[in-house]
Amino acid sequence: MSLTPSTMLPLGTKAPDFTLLDTVSSQMRSLNELKGSKGTVVMFICNHCPFVLHINKELVRVANDYRVTGFHFIAISSNDAVNYPQDGPEFMRQNAGDHDYPFPYLYDATQEVAKAYDAACTPDLYLFDASLQLVYRGQLDDSRPGNGIPLTGRSLRESMDALLGNKQVPAPQKPSIGCNIKWK
């Protein structure tokens, strides 16, 4: 397990568009179709990374808490499924069901979407406002596997609360730390 930080895409960046396979519904889904009226959280995750496994329950809690306020969540796996078959679409569908994901779980087979977002690790989180401008990127909270800090989703929650209240998103923003994306 390598410790890879997120690259911290510049704030204000427009969300790169995409259309990807939703492994749950088996339909092609686009960013414009899935975006939220208040904001959109794009999450690069995978099935096997211990950092993602550590935060899965809190990701689901945050998504369930905020989807009623106009935020939509989109999970994307960009890992190479040839060398990491546990991250392939069939296992993604199963993982989404096992964790009761209330969001689509999309497969980036070409890895072009991960490259467009400059994603580096799993989990890698991006919060875009209603006009799809980047206002937050980085960690869910300070909890990591084995560090004893409870999961709260604080970093992401505070950023979404700021958007809801028409306030400045808190700074500084800390990068996420996780497993590197498994590039082809």
PDB file of C-alpha atoms in Angstrom:
ATOM      1  CA  MET A   1       0.000   0.000   0.000  1.00  0.00           C
ATOM      2  CA  SER A   2       1.626   3.232  -1.137  1.00  0.00           C
ATOM      3  CA  LEU A   3       0.801   6.620   0.354  1.00  0.00           C
ATOM      4  CA  THR A   4      -0.061   8.933  -2.514  1.00  0.00           C
ATOM      5  CA  PRO A   5      -1.396  12.471  -1.933  1.00  0.00           C
ATOM      6  CA  SER A   6      -3.921  14.154  -4.202  1.00  0.00           C
ATOM      7  CA  THR A   7      -2.480  16.678  -6.644  1.00  0.00           C
ATOM      8  CA  MET A   8      -4.789  19.529  -5.575  1.00  0.00           C
ATOM      9  CA  LEU A   9      -6.266  20.668  -8.895  1.00  0.00           C
ATOM     10  CA  PRO A  10      -6.453  24.509  -8.908  1.00  0.00           C
ATOM     11  CA  LEU A  11      -9.578  25.982  -7.327  1.00  0.00           C
ATOM     12  CA  GLY A  12     -11.911  27.532  -9.885  1.00  0.00           C
ATOM     13  CA  THR A  13     -11.208  24.787 -12.444  1.00  0.00           C
ATOM     14  CA  LYS A  14     -14.293  23.895 -14.465  1.00  0.00           C
ATOM     15  CA  ALA A  15     -15.299  20.241 -13.986  1.00  0.00           C
ATOM     16  CA  PRO A  16     -14.120  18.235 -16.997  1.00  0.00           C
ATOM     17  CA  ASP A  17     -17.113  16.702 -18.757  1.00  0.00           C
ATOM     18  CA  PHE A  18     -17.494  12.949 -19.091  1.00  0.00           C
ATOM     19  CA  THR A  19     -19.860  10.163 -20.054  1.00  0.00           C
ATOM     20  CA  LEU A  20     -19.082   6.826 -18.403  1.00  0.00           C
ATOM     21  CA  LEU A  21     -20.659   3.440 -17.731  1.00  0.00           C
ATOM     22  CA  ASP A  22     -22.616   3.300 -14.468  1.00  0.00           C
ATOM     23  CA  THR A  23     -21.818  -0.190 -13.249  1.00  0.00           C
ATOM     24  CA  VAL A  24     -24.979  -0.283 -11.113  1.00  0.00           C
ATOM     25  CA  SER A  25     -27.554   0.601 -13.787  1.00  0.00           C
ATOM     26  CA  SER A  26     -25.464  -0.566 -16.802  1.00  0.00           C
ATOM     27  CA  GLN A  27     -26.284   2.771 -18.471  1.00  0.00           C
ATOM     28  CA  MET A  28     -23.996   5.481 -19.789  1.00  0.00           C
ATOM     29  CA  ARG A  29     -24.228   8.533 -17.501  1.00  0.00           C
ATOM     30  CA  SER A  30     -22.863  12.045 -18.035  1.00  0.00           C
ATOM     31  CA  LEU A  31     -21.678  14.726 -15.650  1.00  0.00           C
ATOM     32  CA  ASN A  32     -24.376  17.129 -16.880  1.00  0.00           C
ATOM     33  CA  GLU A  33     -27.063  14.521 -16.218  1.00  0.00           C
ATOM     34  CA  LEU A  34     -25.754  13.711 -12.727  1.00  0.00           C
ATOM     35  CA  LYS A  35     -24.757  17.153 -11.403  1.00  0.00           C
ATOM     36  CA  GLY A  36     -26.568  18.639  -8.399  1.00  0.00           C
ATOM     37  CA  SER A  37     -28.457  21.913  -8.199  1.00  0.00           C
ATOM     38  CA  LYS A  38     -26.299  23.132  -5.254  1.00  0.00           C
ATOM     39  CA  GLY A  39     -23.103  21.261  -5.991  1.00  0.00           C
ATOM     40  CA  THR A  40     -21.500  18.051  -7.169  1.00  0.00           C
ATOM     41  CA  VAL A  41     -19.009  15.807  -5.422  1.00  0.00           C
ATOM     42  CA  VAL A  42     -16.864  13.746  -7.784  1.00  0.00           C
ATOM     43  CA  MET A  43     -14.998  10.965  -5.951  1.00  0.00           C
ATOM     44  CA  PHE A  44     -12.283   8.753  -7.376  1.00  0.00           C
ATOM     45  CA  ILE A  45     -12.491   5.526  -5.391  1.00  0.00           C
ATOM     46  CA  CYS A  46     -11.979   1.798  -5.955  1.00  0.00           C
ATOM     47  CA  ASN A  47     -12.995  -1.497  -4.404  1.00  0.00           C
ATOM     48  CA  HIS A  48      -9.802  -2.685  -2.732  1.00  0.00           C
ATOM     49  CA  CYS A  49      -7.873   0.343  -1.405  1.00  0.00           C
ATOM     50  CA  PRO A  50      -7.682   0.260   2.426  1.00  0.00           C
ATOM     51  CA  PHE A  51      -8.135   4.042   2.540  1.00  0.00           C
ATOM     52  CA  VAL A  52     -11.409   3.798   0.599  1.00  0.00           C
ATOM     53  CA  LEU A  53     -12.551   0.816   2.655  1.00  0.00           C
ATOM     54  CA  HIS A  54     -11.861   2.906   5.770  1.00  0.00           C
ATOM     55  CA  ILE A  55     -14.132   5.794   4.662  1.00  0.00           C
ATOM     56  CA  ASN A  56     -16.873   3.934   2.741  1.00  0.00           C
ATOM     57  CA  LYS A  57     -19.483   4.144   5.525  1.00  0.00           C
ATOM     58  CA  GLU A  58     -18.851   7.850   6.060  1.00  0.00           C
ATOM     59  CA  LEU A  59     -19.013   8.560   2.313  1.00  0.00           C
ATOM     60  CA  VAL A  60     -22.446   6.933   2.271  1.00  0.00           C
ATOM     61  CA  ARG A  61     -23.527   8.914   5.363  1.00  0.00           C
ATOM     62  CA  VAL A  62     -22.368  12.224   3.880  1.00  0.00           C
ATOM     63  CA  ALA A  63     -24.055  11.490   0.548  1.00  0.00           C
ATOM     64  CA  ASN A  64     -27.316  10.552   2.283  1.00  0.00           C
ATOM     65  CA  ASP A  65     -27.171  13.635   4.527  1.00  0.00           C
ATOM     66  CA  TYR A  66     -26.555  16.108   1.688  1.00  0.00           C
ATOM     67  CA  ARG A  67     -28.391  14.732  -1.328  1.00  0.00           C
ATOM     68  CA  VAL A  68     -31.664  16.165   0.026  1.00  0.00           C
ATOM     69  CA  THR A  69     -30.043  19.634   0.014  1.00  0.00           C
ATOM     70  CA  GLY A  70     -29.258  19.588  -3.716  1.00  0.00           C
ATOM     71  CA  PHE A  71     -25.795  17.994  -3.728  1.00  0.00           C
ATOM     72  CA  HIS A  72     -25.196  15.013  -5.974  1.00  0.00           C
ATOM     73  CA  PHE A  73     -22.382  12.529  -5.575  1.00  0.00           C
ATOM     74  CA  ILE A  74     -20.600  10.627  -8.337  1.00  0.00           C
ATOM     75  CA  ALA A  75     -18.100   7.827  -7.660  1.00  0.00           C
ATOM     76  CA  ILE A  76     -15.611   6.859 -10.361  1.00  0.00           C
ATOM     77  CA  SER A  77     -13.111   4.011 -10.485  1.00  0.00           C
ATOM     78  CA  SER A  78     -10.275   4.495 -12.959  1.00  0.00           C
ATOM     79  CA  ASN A  79      -8.075   1.590 -11.907  1.00  0.00           C
ATOM     80  CA  ASP A  80      -6.697  -0.792 -14.503  1.00  0.00           C
ATOM     81  CA  ALA A  81      -9.073  -3.756 -14.244  1.00  0.00           C
ATOM     82  CA  VAL A  82      -6.786  -6.024 -16.275  1.00  0.00           C
ATOM     83  CA  ASN A  83      -4.055  -5.996 -13.627  1.00  0.00           C
ATOM     84  CA  TYR A  84      -6.504  -5.323 -10.756  1.00  0.00           C
ATOM     85  CA  PRO A  85      -9.585  -7.407 -11.672  1.00  0.00           C
ATOM     86  CA  GLN A  86     -11.182  -6.765  -8.246  1.00  0.00           C
ATOM     87  CA  ASP A  87     -11.693  -3.176  -9.475  1.00  0.00           C
ATOM     88  CA  GLY A  88     -13.542  -4.225 -12.641  1.00  0.00           C
ATOM     89  CA  PRO A  89     -17.171  -3.332 -13.414  1.00  0.00           C
ATOM     90  CA  GLU A  90     -18.725  -6.587 -12.128  1.00  0.00           C
ATOM     91  CA  PHE A  91     -17.049  -6.208  -8.751  1.00  0.00           C
ATOM     92  CA  MET A  92     -17.864  -2.480  -8.707  1.00  0.00           C
ATOM     93  CA  ARG A  93     -21.581  -3.292  -9.027  1.00  0.00           C
ATOM     94  CA  GLN A  94     -21.309  -5.806  -6.195  1.00  0.00           C
ATOM     95  CA  ASN A  95     -19.337  -3.356  -4.020  1.00  0.00           C
ATOM     96  CA  ALA A  96     -21.914  -0.603  -4.581  1.00  0.00           C
ATOM     97  CA  GLY A  97     -24.664  -2.968  -3.428  1.00  0.00           C
ATOM     98  CA  ASP A  98     -22.683  -4.245  -0.455  1.00  0.00           C
ATOM     99  CA  HIS A  99     -22.143  -0.667   0.775  1.00  0.00           C
ATOM    100  CA  ASP A 100     -25.583   0.681  -0.240  1.00  0.00           C
ATOM    101  CA  TYR A 101     -24.058   3.432  -2.371  1.00  0.00           C
ATOM    102  CA  PRO A 102     -26.703   6.143  -2.858  1.00  0.00           C
ATOM    103  CA  PHE A 103     -24.733   7.428  -5.851  1.00  0.00           C
ATOM    104  CA  PRO A 104     -23.726   6.054  -9.253  1.00  0.00           C
ATOM    105  CA  TYR A 105     -20.442   4.152  -9.443  1.00  0.00           C
ATOM    106  CA  LEU A 106     -18.916   4.834 -12.847  1.00  0.00           C
ATOM    107  CA  TYR A 107     -16.107   3.000 -14.615  1.00  0.00           C
ATOM    108  CA  ASP A 108     -13.400   5.010 -16.381  1.00  0.00           C
ATOM    109  CA  ALA A 109     -12.022   2.228 -18.598  1.00  0.00           C
ATOM    110  CA  THR A 110      -9.719   4.511 -20.610  1.00  0.00           C
ATOM    111  CA  GLN A 111      -8.523   6.453 -17.532  1.00  0.00           C
ATOM    112  CA  GLU A 112      -9.066   9.671 -19.499  1.00  0.00           C
ATOM    113  CA  VAL A 113     -11.426  11.088 -16.870  1.00  0.00           C
ATOM    114  CA  ALA A 114      -8.927  10.529 -14.058  1.00  0.00           C
ATOM    115  CA  LYS A 115      -6.285  12.282 -16.159  1.00  0.00           C
ATOM    116  CA  ALA A 116      -8.638  15.197 -16.912  1.00  0.00           C
ATOM    117  CA  TYR A 117      -9.255  15.652 -13.165  1.00  0.00           C
ATOM    118  CA  ASP A 118      -5.559  15.162 -12.378  1.00  0.00           C
ATOM    119  CA  ALA A 119      -6.652  12.454  -9.929  1.00  0.00           C
ATOM    120  CA  ALA A 120      -3.749  10.719  -8.225  1.00  0.00           C
ATOM    121  CA  CYS A 121      -5.116   8.529  -5.439  1.00  0.00           C
ATOM    122  CA  THR A 122      -8.099   6.752  -4.014  1.00  0.00           C
ATOM    123  CA  PRO A 123      -9.949   8.374  -2.435  1.00  0.00           C
ATOM    124  CA  ASP A 124      -9.593  11.687  -4.278  1.00  0.00           C
ATOM    125  CA  LEU A 125     -12.514  14.074  -3.668  1.00  0.00           C
ATOM    126  CA  TYR A 126     -13.621  17.142  -5.639  1.00  0.00           C
ATOM    127  CA  LEU A 127     -16.491  19.508  -4.763  1.00  0.00           C
ATOM    128  CA  PHE A 128     -17.880  21.678  -7.530  1.00  0.00           C
ATOM    129  CA  ASP A 129     -20.445  24.456  -7.063  1.00  0.00           C
ATOM    130  CA  ALA A 130     -23.723  24.726  -8.986  1.00  0.00           C
ATOM    131  CA  SER A 131     -21.883  26.081 -12.035  1.00  0.00           C
ATOM    132  CA  LEU A 132     -19.354  23.219 -11.874  1.00  0.00           C
ATOM    133  CA  GLN A 133     -16.447  25.387 -10.646  1.00  0.00           C
ATOM    134  CA  LEU A 134     -14.052  23.637  -8.244  1.00  0.00           C
ATOM    135  CA  VAL A 135     -14.380  24.979  -4.697  1.00  0.00           C
ATOM    136  CA  TYR A 136     -12.847  22.128  -2.682  1.00  0.00           C
ATOM    137  CA  ARG A 137     -10.492  19.233  -3.324  1.00  0.00           C
ATOM    138  CA  GLY A 138      -8.752  16.909  -0.961  1.00  0.00           C
ATOM    139  CA  GLN A 139      -9.567  14.789   2.049  1.00  0.00           C
ATOM    140  CA  LEU A 140     -12.862  13.651   3.533  1.00  0.00           C
ATOM    141  CA  ASP A 141     -11.485  14.329   7.034  1.00  0.00           C
ATOM    142  CA  ASP A 142      -8.340  13.675   9.107  1.00  0.00           C
ATOM    143  CA  SER A 143      -9.126   9.989   9.755  1.00  0.00           C
ATOM    144  CA  ARG A 144      -6.840   7.392   8.185  1.00  0.00           C
ATOM    145  CA  PRO A 145      -6.626   3.638   8.691  1.00  0.00           C
ATOM    146  CA  GLY A 146      -5.051   3.007  12.069  1.00  0.00           C
ATOM    147  CA  ASN A 147      -4.638   6.632  13.235  1.00  0.00           C
ATOM    148  CA  GLY A 148      -7.499   6.462  15.771  1.00  0.00           C
ATOM    149  CA  ILE A 149      -9.185   9.652  14.564  1.00  0.00           C
ATOM    150  CA  PRO A 150     -12.949   9.105  14.172  1.00  0.00           C
ATOM    151  CA  LEU A 151     -14.593   9.438  10.778  1.00  0.00           C
ATOM    152  CA  THR A 152     -16.749  12.562  10.546  1.00  0.00           C
ATOM    153  CA  GLY A 153     -16.478  13.767   6.956  1.00  0.00           C
ATOM    154  CA  ARG A 154     -15.656  17.156   8.499  1.00  0.00           C
ATOM    155  CA  SER A 155     -13.531  18.631   5.676  1.00  0.00           C
ATOM    156  CA  LEU A 156     -16.087  17.823   2.989  1.00  0.00           C
ATOM    157  CA  ARG A 157     -19.107  18.630   5.190  1.00  0.00           C
ATOM    158  CA  GLU A 158     -17.745  22.081   6.128  1.00  0.00           C
ATOM    159  CA  SER A 159     -17.155  22.845   2.461  1.00  0.00           C
ATOM    160  CA  MET A 160     -20.688  21.806   1.460  1.00  0.00           C
ATOM    161  CA  ASP A 161     -22.148  23.755   4.398  1.00  0.00           C
ATOM    162  CA  ALA A 162     -20.255  26.844   3.215  1.00  0.00           C
ATOM    163  CA  LEU A 163     -21.768  26.465  -0.271  1.00  0.00           C
ATOM    164  CA  LEU A 164     -25.242  26.043   1.212  1.00  0.00           C
ATOM    165  CA  GLY A 165     -24.762  29.211   3.273  1.00  0.00           C
ATOM    166  CA  ASN A 166     -23.286  31.203   0.368  1.00  0.00           C
ATOM    167  CA  LYS A 167     -20.033  31.528   2.310  1.00  0.00           C
ATOM    168  CA  GLN A 168     -16.380  31.086   1.440  1.00  0.00           C
ATOM    169  CA  VAL A 169     -15.262  27.448   1.489  1.00  0.00           C
ATOM    170  CA  PRO A 170     -12.792  26.944   4.373  1.00  0.00           C
ATOM    171  CA  ALA A 171      -9.051  27.079   3.813  1.00  0.00           C
ATOM    172  CA  PRO A 172      -6.515  25.621   3.976  1.00  0.00           C
ATOM    173  CA  GLN A 173      -7.564  22.473   2.170  1.00  0.00           C
ATOM    174  CA  LYS A 174      -5.628  19.296   2.933  1.00  0.00           C
ATOM    175  CA  PRO A 175      -4.854  16.755   0.231  1.00  0.00           C
ATOM    176  CA  SER A 176      -6.329  13.322   0.440  1.00  0.00           C
ATOM    177  CA  ILE A 177      -3.920  10.463   1.064  1.00  0.00           C
ATOM    178  CA  GLY A 178      -4.495   7.010  -0.332  1.00  0.00           C
ATOM    179  CA  CYS A 179      -3.427   4.337  -2.767  1.00  0.00           C
ATOM    180  CA  ASN A 180      -2.209   5.509  -6.142  1.00  0.00           C
ATOM    181  CA  ILE A 181      -4.551   5.073  -9.087  1.00  0.00           C
ATOM    182  CA  LYS A 182      -3.536   1.874 -10.845  1.00  0.00           C
ATOM    183  CA  TRP A 183      -2.492   3.218 -14.245  1.00  0.00           C
ATOM    184  CA  LYS A 184      -2.281   1.063 -17.353  1.00  0.00           C
TER     185      LYS A 184
END
